Short mmCIF file of C-alpha atoms in Angstrom, two decimals:
data_model
loop_
_atom_site.label_atom_id
_atom_site.label_comp_id
_atom_site.label_asym_id
_atom_site.label_seq_id
_atom_site.Cartn_x
_atom_site.Cartn_y
_atom_site.Cartn_z
CA MET Z 1 148.09 42.58 -54.81
CA SER Z 2 144.40 43.29 -55.19
CA PHE Z 3 142.89 46.22 -53.34
CA LEU Z 4 140.18 45.95 -50.76
CA LYS Z 5 137.29 47.92 -52.24
CA LEU Z 6 137.20 50.86 -49.89
CA PRO Z 7 134.02 52.96 -50.02
CA ASP Z 8 133.95 55.72 -52.62
CA HIS Z 9 132.70 58.25 -50.06
CA LYS Z 10 133.96 59.23 -46.62
CA THR Z 11 130.91 60.75 -44.94
CA LYS Z 12 129.47 58.21 -42.52
CA ILE Z 13 125.85 57.03 -42.86
CA VAL Z 14 123.66 56.43 -39.80
CA CYS Z 15 120.51 54.36 -40.40
CA THR Z 16 117.63 54.02 -37.97
CA ILE Z 17 116.49 50.41 -37.85
CA GLY Z 18 112.78 49.65 -37.72
CA PRO Z 19 110.13 47.39 -39.23
CA ALA Z 20 111.26 48.22 -42.78
CA SER Z 21 114.90 47.32 -42.12
CA SER Z 22 115.12 44.80 -39.28
CA SER Z 23 115.26 41.62 -41.37
CA GLU Z 24 118.63 40.00 -41.99
CA GLU Z 25 118.24 40.45 -45.74
CA VAL Z 26 117.65 44.21 -45.56
CA LEU Z 27 120.32 44.73 -42.89
CA ARG Z 28 122.83 42.97 -45.12
CA GLU Z 29 121.92 45.26 -48.03
CA LEU Z 30 122.18 48.35 -45.84
CA ILE Z 31 125.67 47.32 -44.72
CA LEU Z 32 126.82 46.47 -48.24
CA ASN Z 33 125.52 49.78 -49.57
CA GLY Z 34 127.03 52.12 -47.02
CA MET Z 35 125.54 51.93 -43.51
CA ASN Z 36 128.26 52.66 -40.93
CA VAL Z 37 126.09 53.08 -37.82
CA ALA Z 38 122.83 51.30 -37.01
CA ARG Z 39 120.65 53.41 -34.71
CA ILE Z 40 118.28 51.46 -32.47
CA ASN Z 41 115.47 53.75 -31.32
CA PHE Z 42 114.31 52.58 -27.89
CA SER Z 43 111.29 54.90 -28.00
CA HIS Z 44 109.63 52.05 -29.90
CA GLY Z 45 109.79 48.27 -29.88
CA SER Z 46 110.62 45.69 -27.22
CA PHE Z 47 113.88 44.52 -25.68
CA GLU Z 48 113.30 41.19 -27.39
CA SER Z 49 112.98 42.69 -30.88
CA HIS Z 50 115.91 45.06 -30.38
CA GLY Z 51 118.09 42.26 -29.03
CA LYS Z 52 117.40 40.21 -32.14
CA VAL Z 53 118.42 43.13 -34.40
CA ILE Z 54 121.62 43.70 -32.42
CA ARG Z 55 122.63 40.06 -32.68
CA THR Z 56 121.84 39.98 -36.41
CA ILE Z 57 124.01 43.04 -37.09
CA LYS Z 58 126.91 41.56 -35.10
CA LYS Z 59 126.59 38.31 -37.02
CA LEU Z 60 126.61 40.13 -40.38
CA CYS Z 61 129.64 42.24 -39.39
CA LYS Z 62 131.59 39.10 -38.61
CA GLU Z 63 130.45 37.41 -41.82
CA LEU Z 64 131.22 40.43 -44.03
CA ASP Z 65 134.39 41.41 -42.12
CA VAL Z 66 133.27 45.02 -41.63
CA VAL Z 67 132.83 47.37 -38.70
CA VAL Z 68 129.31 48.72 -38.14
CA SER Z 69 128.64 50.51 -34.88
CA ILE Z 70 125.34 49.99 -33.09
CA MET Z 71 124.03 53.15 -31.42
CA ALA Z 72 121.30 52.71 -28.81
CA ASP Z 73 119.17 55.85 -28.76
CA LEU Z 74 117.94 56.53 -25.21
CA PRO Z 75 114.45 58.10 -25.42
CA GLY Z 76 114.70 60.39 -22.39
CA PRO Z 77 111.62 62.20 -21.07
CA LYS Z 78 109.86 62.63 -24.40
CA ILE Z 79 106.34 64.02 -23.92
CA ARG Z 80 103.80 62.35 -26.16
CA VAL Z 81 100.13 62.42 -27.01
CA GLY Z 82 98.24 59.53 -25.40
CA GLN Z 83 95.89 57.13 -27.16
CA LEU Z 84 93.28 58.65 -29.48
CA GLN Z 85 90.06 56.84 -30.28
CA ASP Z 86 89.43 58.02 -33.82
CA GLU Z 87 92.68 58.84 -35.53
CA PRO Z 88 94.09 60.77 -37.13
CA LEU Z 89 92.31 63.64 -35.39
CA ASN Z 90 91.72 66.48 -37.86
CA LEU Z 91 92.45 69.73 -36.04
CA GLN Z 92 91.34 72.99 -37.67
CA LYS Z 93 92.54 76.51 -36.97
CA GLY Z 94 90.36 78.07 -34.25
CA ASP Z 95 89.27 74.74 -32.71
CA LYS Z 96 89.01 74.77 -28.90
CA VAL Z 97 90.82 71.79 -27.39
CA LYS Z 98 91.57 70.61 -23.87
CA LEU Z 99 94.82 68.84 -23.04
CA THR Z 100 94.45 66.50 -20.08
CA THR Z 101 96.87 64.48 -17.98
CA ASP Z 102 94.12 61.91 -17.25
CA LYS Z 103 94.87 58.42 -18.54
CA ILE Z 104 91.96 58.33 -20.97
CA VAL Z 105 91.40 57.52 -24.62
CA GLY Z 106 91.13 60.89 -26.33
CA SER Z 107 88.42 61.95 -28.73
CA GLY Z 108 87.15 65.13 -30.29
CA ASP Z 109 88.22 68.12 -28.23
CA LEU Z 110 89.88 66.21 -25.36
CA ILE Z 111 93.47 65.09 -25.96
CA PRO Z 112 95.46 63.12 -23.37
CA VAL Z 113 99.12 64.02 -22.84
CA ASP Z 114 101.37 61.62 -20.91
CA PHE Z 115 103.00 64.30 -18.76
CA ASP Z 116 101.68 64.66 -15.21
CA LYS Z 117 103.47 67.99 -14.67
CA LEU Z 118 101.84 69.67 -17.67
CA PRO Z 119 99.68 72.08 -15.54
CA TYR Z 120 102.81 73.28 -13.69
CA CYS Z 121 104.91 73.82 -16.83
CA ILE Z 122 102.44 75.37 -19.23
CA ALA Z 123 101.45 79.01 -18.88
CA LYS Z 124 98.68 81.16 -20.30
CA THR Z 125 99.49 82.42 -23.81
CA SER Z 126 102.35 79.89 -24.17
CA ASP Z 127 102.49 77.72 -27.27
CA VAL Z 128 102.37 73.93 -27.50
CA TYR Z 129 103.64 72.09 -30.58
CA PHE Z 130 102.84 68.59 -31.81
CA ASN Z 131 104.42 66.26 -34.36
CA ASP Z 132 107.76 68.07 -34.81
CA GLY Z 133 106.03 71.45 -34.79
CA PHE Z 134 103.60 70.85 -37.64
CA ILE Z 135 100.63 71.49 -35.32
CA GLN Z 136 100.55 74.51 -32.99
CA MET Z 137 98.18 75.38 -30.15
CA ARG Z 138 98.08 78.33 -27.76
CA CYS Z 139 97.20 77.84 -24.11
CA ASN Z 140 94.42 80.17 -22.88
CA GLY Z 141 94.32 78.91 -19.31
CA VAL Z 142 94.99 76.05 -16.92
CA CYS Z 143 92.46 74.44 -14.60
CA SER Z 144 93.36 71.50 -12.35
CA ASN Z 145 94.82 68.83 -14.66
CA GLU Z 146 93.69 70.40 -17.92
CA ALA Z 147 95.02 73.10 -20.23
CA GLU Z 148 92.51 74.95 -22.40
CA CYS Z 149 93.99 75.61 -25.84
CA GLU Z 150 93.10 77.02 -29.22
CA VAL Z 151 94.49 75.58 -32.45
CA VAL Z 152 96.73 78.11 -34.24
CA VAL Z 153 98.04 75.80 -36.97
CA GLY Z 154 95.96 72.72 -37.65
CA GLY Z 155 96.70 69.31 -39.08
CA LEU Z 156 96.25 65.59 -38.59
CA LEU Z 157 97.21 64.33 -35.13
CA SER Z 158 97.79 60.66 -34.30
CA SER Z 159 98.42 58.79 -31.07
CA HIS Z 160 101.86 58.97 -29.45
CA LYS Z 161 103.09 61.94 -31.48
CA GLY Z 162 105.64 64.15 -29.75
CA VAL Z 163 104.72 67.26 -27.77
CA ASN Z 164 107.03 70.28 -27.35
CA LEU Z 165 106.81 73.16 -24.87
CA PRO Z 166 109.56 75.50 -26.14
CA GLY Z 167 111.54 77.43 -23.54
CA THR Z 168 109.82 75.66 -20.65
CA ASP Z 169 111.53 74.08 -17.67
CA LEU Z 170 109.98 70.62 -17.83
CA LEU Z 171 110.96 69.74 -14.23
CA LEU Z 172 112.24 66.41 -15.55
CA ASP Z 173 115.57 64.63 -15.29
CA PRO Z 174 116.78 64.17 -18.89
CA VAL Z 175 118.14 60.71 -18.01
CA THR Z 176 115.25 58.61 -16.72
CA GLU Z 177 115.19 55.31 -14.86
CA ARG Z 178 113.92 53.73 -18.05
CA ASP Z 179 117.00 55.05 -19.87
CA LEU Z 180 119.25 53.36 -17.30
CA GLU Z 181 117.35 50.09 -17.71
CA ILE Z 182 118.01 50.35 -21.46
CA VAL Z 183 121.71 51.00 -20.80
CA ASP Z 184 121.89 47.81 -18.70
CA PHE Z 185 120.15 45.75 -21.38
CA VAL Z 186 122.28 47.12 -24.23
CA LEU Z 187 125.56 46.65 -22.35
CA ASP Z 188 124.58 43.02 -21.71
CA GLU Z 189 124.10 42.68 -25.50
CA GLY Z 190 127.71 43.83 -26.03
CA VAL Z 191 126.90 47.33 -27.29
CA ASN Z 192 128.80 50.34 -25.91
CA CYS Z 193 127.53 53.32 -27.94
CA PHE Z 194 124.57 55.47 -26.87
CA SER Z 195 122.90 58.68 -27.96
CA VAL Z 196 121.41 60.60 -25.04
CA SER Z 197 118.20 62.57 -25.61
CA PHE Z 198 117.01 65.94 -24.27
CA ILE Z 199 120.15 66.68 -22.30
CA VAL Z 200 120.54 70.16 -20.83
CA ARG Z 201 124.02 70.12 -19.28
CA GLY Z 202 127.17 68.04 -19.10
CA THR Z 203 126.09 66.27 -15.91
CA ASP Z 204 123.32 64.56 -17.92
CA ILE Z 205 125.95 62.87 -20.10
CA GLN Z 206 128.06 62.09 -17.05
CA LYS Z 207 125.13 60.32 -15.37
CA VAL Z 208 125.05 57.71 -18.14
CA ARG Z 209 128.84 57.33 -18.11
CA ASP Z 210 128.91 56.87 -14.32
CA HIS Z 211 126.10 54.29 -14.47
CA ALA Z 212 128.03 52.23 -17.03
CA ALA Z 213 131.25 52.61 -15.02
CA LYS Z 214 129.55 51.00 -12.01
CA LYS Z 215 129.10 47.93 -14.21
CA GLY Z 216 132.78 48.07 -15.16
CA ARG Z 217 132.11 49.31 -18.69
CA SER Z 218 133.36 52.22 -20.77
CA VAL Z 219 130.87 53.78 -23.17
CA PHE Z 220 130.85 56.10 -26.20
CA LEU Z 221 128.20 58.79 -25.72
CA VAL Z 222 126.63 61.05 -28.33
CA ALA Z 223 124.90 64.16 -26.95
CA LYS Z 224 121.71 64.97 -28.84
CA ILE Z 225 121.26 68.72 -29.13
CA GLU Z 226 117.52 69.32 -29.29
CA ARG Z 227 116.54 71.82 -26.55
CA SER Z 228 117.02 75.58 -26.46
CA GLN Z 229 118.53 75.48 -22.95
CA THR Z 230 121.15 73.00 -24.17
CA LEU Z 231 122.70 75.62 -26.46
CA ASN Z 232 123.52 77.78 -23.44
CA ASN Z 233 125.59 74.93 -21.98
CA ILE Z 234 127.17 73.61 -25.17
CA ASP Z 235 130.81 74.05 -24.11
CA ASP Z 236 130.12 72.30 -20.80
CA ILE Z 237 128.49 69.43 -22.73
CA MET Z 238 131.32 69.17 -25.25
CA ASP Z 239 133.82 68.87 -22.41
CA VAL Z 240 132.32 65.50 -21.42
CA THR Z 241 130.68 64.02 -24.53
CA ASP Z 242 132.30 61.75 -27.12
CA GLY Z 243 130.15 62.89 -30.02
CA LEU Z 244 127.40 65.33 -30.96
CA MET Z 245 124.11 65.00 -32.82
CA VAL Z 246 122.35 68.02 -34.30
CA ALA Z 247 118.80 66.71 -33.78
CA ARG Z 248 116.96 69.23 -35.93
CA GLY Z 249 113.43 67.88 -35.37
CA ASP Z 250 112.92 68.93 -31.76
CA LEU Z 251 115.55 71.67 -32.01
CA GLY Z 252 113.58 73.28 -34.84
CA VAL Z 253 110.59 73.56 -32.52
CA GLU Z 254 112.54 74.71 -29.48
CA ILE Z 255 114.23 77.61 -31.32
CA PRO Z 256 112.97 79.78 -34.21
CA ILE Z 257 113.21 77.66 -37.33
CA GLU Z 258 115.18 80.34 -39.20
CA GLU Z 259 117.97 79.92 -36.64
CA VAL Z 260 118.39 76.18 -37.19
CA PRO Z 261 120.76 76.41 -40.22
CA ILE Z 262 123.12 78.77 -38.36
CA VAL Z 263 123.04 76.69 -35.17
CA GLN Z 264 123.79 73.59 -37.26
CA LYS Z 265 126.87 75.25 -38.77
CA GLU Z 266 128.08 76.53 -35.39
CA LEU Z 267 127.70 73.15 -33.67
CA ILE Z 268 129.45 71.29 -36.48
CA HIS Z 269 132.34 73.78 -36.45
CA LYS Z 270 132.73 73.50 -32.67
CA ALA Z 271 132.80 69.71 -32.92
CA ASN Z 272 135.34 69.82 -35.75
CA LEU Z 273 137.68 72.00 -33.71
CA ARG Z 274 137.47 69.64 -30.76
CA GLY Z 275 137.99 66.56 -32.90
CA ILE Z 276 134.77 64.84 -31.86
CA PRO Z 277 132.43 63.33 -34.47
CA VAL Z 278 129.18 65.14 -35.24
CA ILE Z 279 126.00 63.70 -36.78
CA THR Z 280 123.45 65.83 -38.64
CA ALA Z 281 119.97 64.34 -38.23
CA THR Z 282 116.26 64.62 -39.01
CA HIS Z 283 114.31 65.03 -42.26
CA MET Z 284 117.38 64.66 -44.44
CA LEU Z 285 115.66 62.59 -47.14
CA GLU Z 286 112.19 62.56 -45.58
CA SER Z 287 110.27 62.33 -48.85
CA MET Z 288 111.98 59.01 -49.61
CA THR Z 289 109.87 57.45 -46.86
CA GLU Z 290 107.21 57.26 -49.58
CA ASN Z 291 109.04 58.09 -52.83
CA ILE Z 292 111.91 56.49 -54.74
CA ARG Z 293 113.61 59.88 -55.26
CA PRO Z 294 114.25 62.75 -52.85
CA THR Z 295 113.36 66.36 -53.45
CA ARG Z 296 116.02 68.71 -54.79
CA ALA Z 297 115.91 70.61 -51.51
CA GLU Z 298 116.64 67.43 -49.53
CA ALA Z 299 119.62 66.55 -51.73
CA THR Z 300 120.92 70.09 -51.23
CA ASP Z 301 120.39 69.80 -47.45
CA VAL Z 302 122.54 66.66 -47.27
CA ALA Z 303 125.25 68.25 -49.40
CA ASN Z 304 125.28 71.42 -47.30
CA ALA Z 305 125.62 69.44 -44.07
CA ILE Z 306 128.68 67.71 -45.56
CA LEU Z 307 130.12 71.06 -46.68
CA ASP Z 308 129.49 72.37 -43.14
CA GLY Z 309 131.90 69.65 -41.97
CA THR Z 310 129.58 67.02 -40.54
CA ASP Z 311 131.14 63.60 -39.99
CA ALA Z 312 127.89 61.70 -40.47
CA VAL Z 313 124.37 62.14 -41.82
CA MET Z 314 121.44 60.27 -40.34
CA LEU Z 315 118.32 58.65 -41.74
CA SER Z 316 115.33 58.21 -39.42
CA GLY Z 317 111.91 57.18 -40.73
CA GLU Z 318 113.40 56.81 -44.21
CA THR Z 319 115.07 53.53 -43.23
CA ALA Z 320 112.97 52.62 -40.17
CA VAL Z 321 109.52 52.57 -41.75
CA GLY Z 322 110.05 53.80 -45.32
CA LYS Z 323 109.27 51.94 -48.51
CA TYR Z 324 112.81 52.24 -49.90
CA PRO Z 325 115.40 51.86 -47.11
CA VAL Z 326 118.22 50.50 -49.28
CA GLU Z 327 117.58 52.95 -52.13
CA THR Z 328 117.64 55.79 -49.60
CA VAL Z 329 121.10 54.76 -48.39
CA LYS Z 330 122.32 54.53 -51.99
CA THR Z 331 120.99 58.04 -52.63
CA MET Z 332 122.71 59.39 -49.52
CA VAL Z 333 125.98 57.77 -50.60
CA ASN Z 334 125.75 59.25 -54.10
CA ILE Z 335 125.14 62.76 -52.73
CA ALA Z 336 128.07 62.38 -50.32
CA LYS Z 337 130.38 61.14 -53.08
CA LYS Z 338 129.65 64.05 -55.42
CA THR Z 339 129.83 66.63 -52.63
CA GLU Z 340 133.16 65.33 -51.34
CA MET Z 341 134.64 65.33 -54.87
CA TRP Z 342 133.63 68.97 -55.33
CA ARG Z 343 135.00 69.98 -51.93
CA THR Z 344 138.32 68.29 -52.73
CA SER Z 345 138.61 70.10 -56.06
CA THR Z 346 137.69 73.51 -54.63
CA GLY Z 347 138.87 73.33 -51.01
CA PHE Z 348 135.50 74.77 -50.01
CA GLY Z 349 135.25 75.30 -46.25
CA LEU Z 350 138.52 73.54 -45.43
CA ASP Z 351 140.42 76.79 -44.81
CA LEU Z 352 137.88 77.69 -42.14
CA ILE Z 353 138.52 74.41 -40.33
CA ARG Z 354 142.29 74.82 -40.60
CA LYS Z 355 142.12 78.44 -39.44
CA GLY Z 356 139.97 77.44 -36.46
CA ILE Z 357 142.41 74.71 -35.46
CA ASP Z 358 145.37 77.07 -35.84
CA GLU Z 359 143.69 79.56 -33.51
CA THR Z 360 143.15 77.02 -30.73
CA THR Z 361 145.73 76.26 -28.07
CA MET Z 362 147.59 73.29 -29.57
CA ASN Z 363 149.21 70.36 -27.81
CA ILE Z 364 151.74 67.96 -29.35
CA SER Z 365 148.97 65.75 -30.75
CA ASP Z 366 147.39 68.71 -32.54
CA VAL Z 367 150.72 69.79 -34.02
CA VAL Z 368 151.42 66.27 -35.35
CA SER Z 369 147.92 66.10 -36.89
CA VAL Z 370 148.63 69.41 -38.67
CA GLN Z 371 151.92 67.98 -39.98
CA VAL Z 372 150.10 64.90 -41.28
CA HIS Z 373 147.73 67.23 -43.11
CA GLU Z 374 150.71 69.10 -44.62
CA ALA Z 375 152.34 65.83 -45.73
CA ILE Z 376 149.14 64.74 -47.47
CA LYS Z 377 148.97 68.02 -49.39
CA ARG Z 378 152.59 67.98 -50.55
CA LEU Z 379 153.43 64.31 -51.18
CA PRO Z 380 151.79 61.50 -53.20
CA ILE Z 381 150.42 59.85 -50.06
CA LYS Z 382 148.01 56.93 -50.61
CA TYR Z 383 146.86 56.34 -47.03
CA VAL Z 384 147.27 57.60 -43.48
CA VAL Z 385 147.83 54.54 -41.30
CA ILE Z 386 147.35 54.74 -37.54
CA PRO Z 387 147.70 51.99 -34.95
CA THR Z 388 145.43 53.35 -32.19
CA TYR Z 389 144.21 52.46 -28.72
CA SER Z 390 141.69 55.21 -27.97
CA GLY Z 391 140.90 56.50 -31.47
CA GLY Z 392 142.04 60.02 -30.57
CA THR Z 393 144.72 60.28 -33.26
CA PRO Z 394 142.47 59.28 -36.21
CA ARG Z 395 139.82 61.72 -35.00
CA ARG Z 396 142.30 64.61 -34.85
CA ILE Z 397 143.39 63.96 -38.42
CA SER Z 398 139.80 63.44 -39.59
CA ARG Z 399 139.09 67.09 -38.70
CA PHE Z 400 140.90 68.18 -41.87
CA LYS Z 401 138.56 66.09 -44.07
CA PRO Z 402 141.44 64.60 -46.11
CA ASP Z 403 140.85 63.02 -49.50
CA GLU Z 404 143.00 60.03 -48.45
CA TRP Z 405 141.58 57.27 -46.27
CA ILE Z 406 142.66 57.14 -42.65
CA ILE Z 407 143.21 53.44 -41.91
CA ALA Z 408 142.81 53.09 -38.14
CA MET Z 409 144.09 49.78 -36.76
CA SER Z 410 143.02 48.70 -33.28
CA HIS Z 411 142.77 45.44 -31.40
CA LEU Z 412 139.81 46.85 -29.44
CA ASP Z 413 136.30 46.29 -30.80
CA MET Z 414 135.02 49.36 -28.98
CA THR Z 415 137.62 51.65 -30.55
CA CYS Z 416 136.83 50.34 -34.03
CA GLU Z 417 133.11 50.88 -33.45
CA GLN Z 418 133.65 54.44 -32.18
CA LEU Z 419 135.65 55.31 -35.27
CA ALA Z 420 132.68 54.30 -37.45
CA TYR Z 421 131.33 57.81 -36.68
CA SER Z 422 134.36 59.77 -37.90
CA TYR Z 423 134.68 61.14 -41.43
CA GLY Z 424 137.15 59.31 -43.66
CA VAL Z 425 138.27 56.82 -41.00
CA TYR Z 426 138.25 53.15 -42.01
CA PRO Z 427 138.59 51.05 -38.84
CA VAL Z 428 140.42 47.72 -39.13
CA LYS Z 429 140.41 45.15 -36.33
CA VAL Z 430 143.90 43.71 -35.72
CA THR Z 431 145.45 41.37 -33.18
CA ASP Z 432 147.52 42.80 -30.35
CA GLY Z 433 151.20 42.04 -30.92
CA SER Z 434 154.73 43.15 -30.18
CA GLU Z 435 155.82 43.85 -33.76
CA SER Z 436 157.12 47.28 -34.75
CA ILE Z 437 154.76 49.95 -36.02
CA GLU Z 438 156.09 49.48 -39.58
CA GLN Z 439 155.58 45.70 -39.41
CA LYS Z 440 152.06 46.15 -38.02
CA ALA Z 441 151.14 48.57 -40.81
CA ASN Z 442 152.55 46.40 -43.58
CA GLU Z 443 151.07 43.15 -42.30
CA SER Z 444 147.65 44.61 -41.55
CA LEU Z 445 147.29 46.34 -44.91
CA ARG Z 446 148.61 43.28 -46.75
CA SER Z 447 146.07 41.03 -44.98
CA LYS Z 448 143.24 43.32 -46.05
CA GLY Z 449 144.51 43.79 -49.60
CA ILE Z 450 144.93 47.52 -49.06
CA GLY Z 451 147.71 49.18 -51.07
CA ASP Z 452 150.60 47.90 -53.19
CA PRO Z 453 154.34 47.59 -52.53
CA GLY Z 454 155.95 50.98 -53.05
CA ASP Z 455 152.86 52.97 -52.06
CA MET Z 456 153.79 55.92 -49.89
CA ILE Z 457 151.91 56.17 -46.59
CA VAL Z 458 151.95 58.44 -43.57
CA LEU Z 459 152.38 56.42 -40.42
CA THR Z 460 151.51 58.06 -37.12
CA GLN Z 461 150.69 56.74 -33.70
CA GLY Z 462 149.49 58.01 -30.35
CA HIS Z 463 151.31 57.13 -27.15
CA THR Z 464 150.51 57.84 -23.54
CA GLY Z 465 150.23 61.61 -23.35
CA GLY Z 466 149.25 62.11 -26.98
CA THR Z 467 150.25 61.70 -30.62
CA ASN Z 468 154.02 62.14 -30.94
CA LEU Z 469 155.21 60.01 -33.86
CA LEU Z 470 155.10 60.64 -37.61
CA LYS Z 471 156.85 58.63 -40.33
CA ILE Z 472 156.57 58.54 -44.09
CA ILE Z 473 157.35 55.09 -45.45
CA GLU Z 474 156.77 52.92 -48.49
CA LEU Z 475 154.77 49.71 -48.21
CA THR Z 476 156.79 46.54 -48.71
#
């Protein structure tokens, strides 16, 4: 029997879809070359344009018989520069500038900011950052609806660039009414996965879940970690979220930049121990927005995130507006492939994950996942095969970053889409039936052309109350 050509890498690739990648032709190439999750950024574009992209991706998934999750990125209360008349505005160190909440077109030394509460949140001698921290100003005083600032680090500033006030209580609800409108629209389009921006505590995630529940829908929520206050509540957030995103752009402005690498490692490790997927995001291959090759530092950054234990790596502007979206995905895949091969041959970092899991309080499901890991190490196992309802069992086994594919079979579209975020999990849509677990495994793999008769597989399954079955069988 011929094999289905499984990917030659197991790290999942998240691509932001934008003008450079929204056509059917480019989306097809992104899927064929490794995209597992399509991120739709609702900070830009219209419902009409996003709806068209969503429907195109669903059509291509059906045509190509693959699972690609669609993740709607809720913008949250992002503070942005207003409209500038002559842009980009060239700001020089020492320039005196006024930030205003007036709805004007900015020019020269008067810059509008679309945040009415700015005078109440900004304080004298506090710093304001623009464009992911590349421009820095210091506030020298506040008068009425204006803040008088001096440029500390200059640069080119364009309309609608982001504004950060590190360490400030923004007096804003992280989940806005606009976010909930987006949730309603996306659910109506048949999408159930969301990333939630600028959260501070677990109740922010719960607000989105409760809103969807009122419409009779279950959702998969990814908490974006991008504010300094969020780190203080990380355990509370991880108790209620389905996934985590290390959003290094805003996070690198909110905390000292030298702390970002350590925070990244700590967040990934925490997510690994809990068995929830984690995405590392922002500036991963940024130079490929304009260039056909990345820098050596960028390639190293991607590899290090994988060695940290990330489940997925994310592309933002590189695929949304870049010149080489498909080539960027190919580059990301090649880095992942080489990094995973080296980790397999050396065991780098895997002992830390295993040690961390061993030190947690284990339930039956955790113990079975450890035994699956032991079986893989000691026997010539070709695949781990898991009929699953919730996706919990594949995620627990994925924590160990096995070299063998985890074939997760589910009759639920939502479960298959959620598993598109987890390292080394290949979701397969199957029909719901009454056959035995062995029959289901054999028939499903045979229908996909996965494996040959006589191949040894680990077969495990979760039941109500957890994962409590493990068999080692040969395919027939």
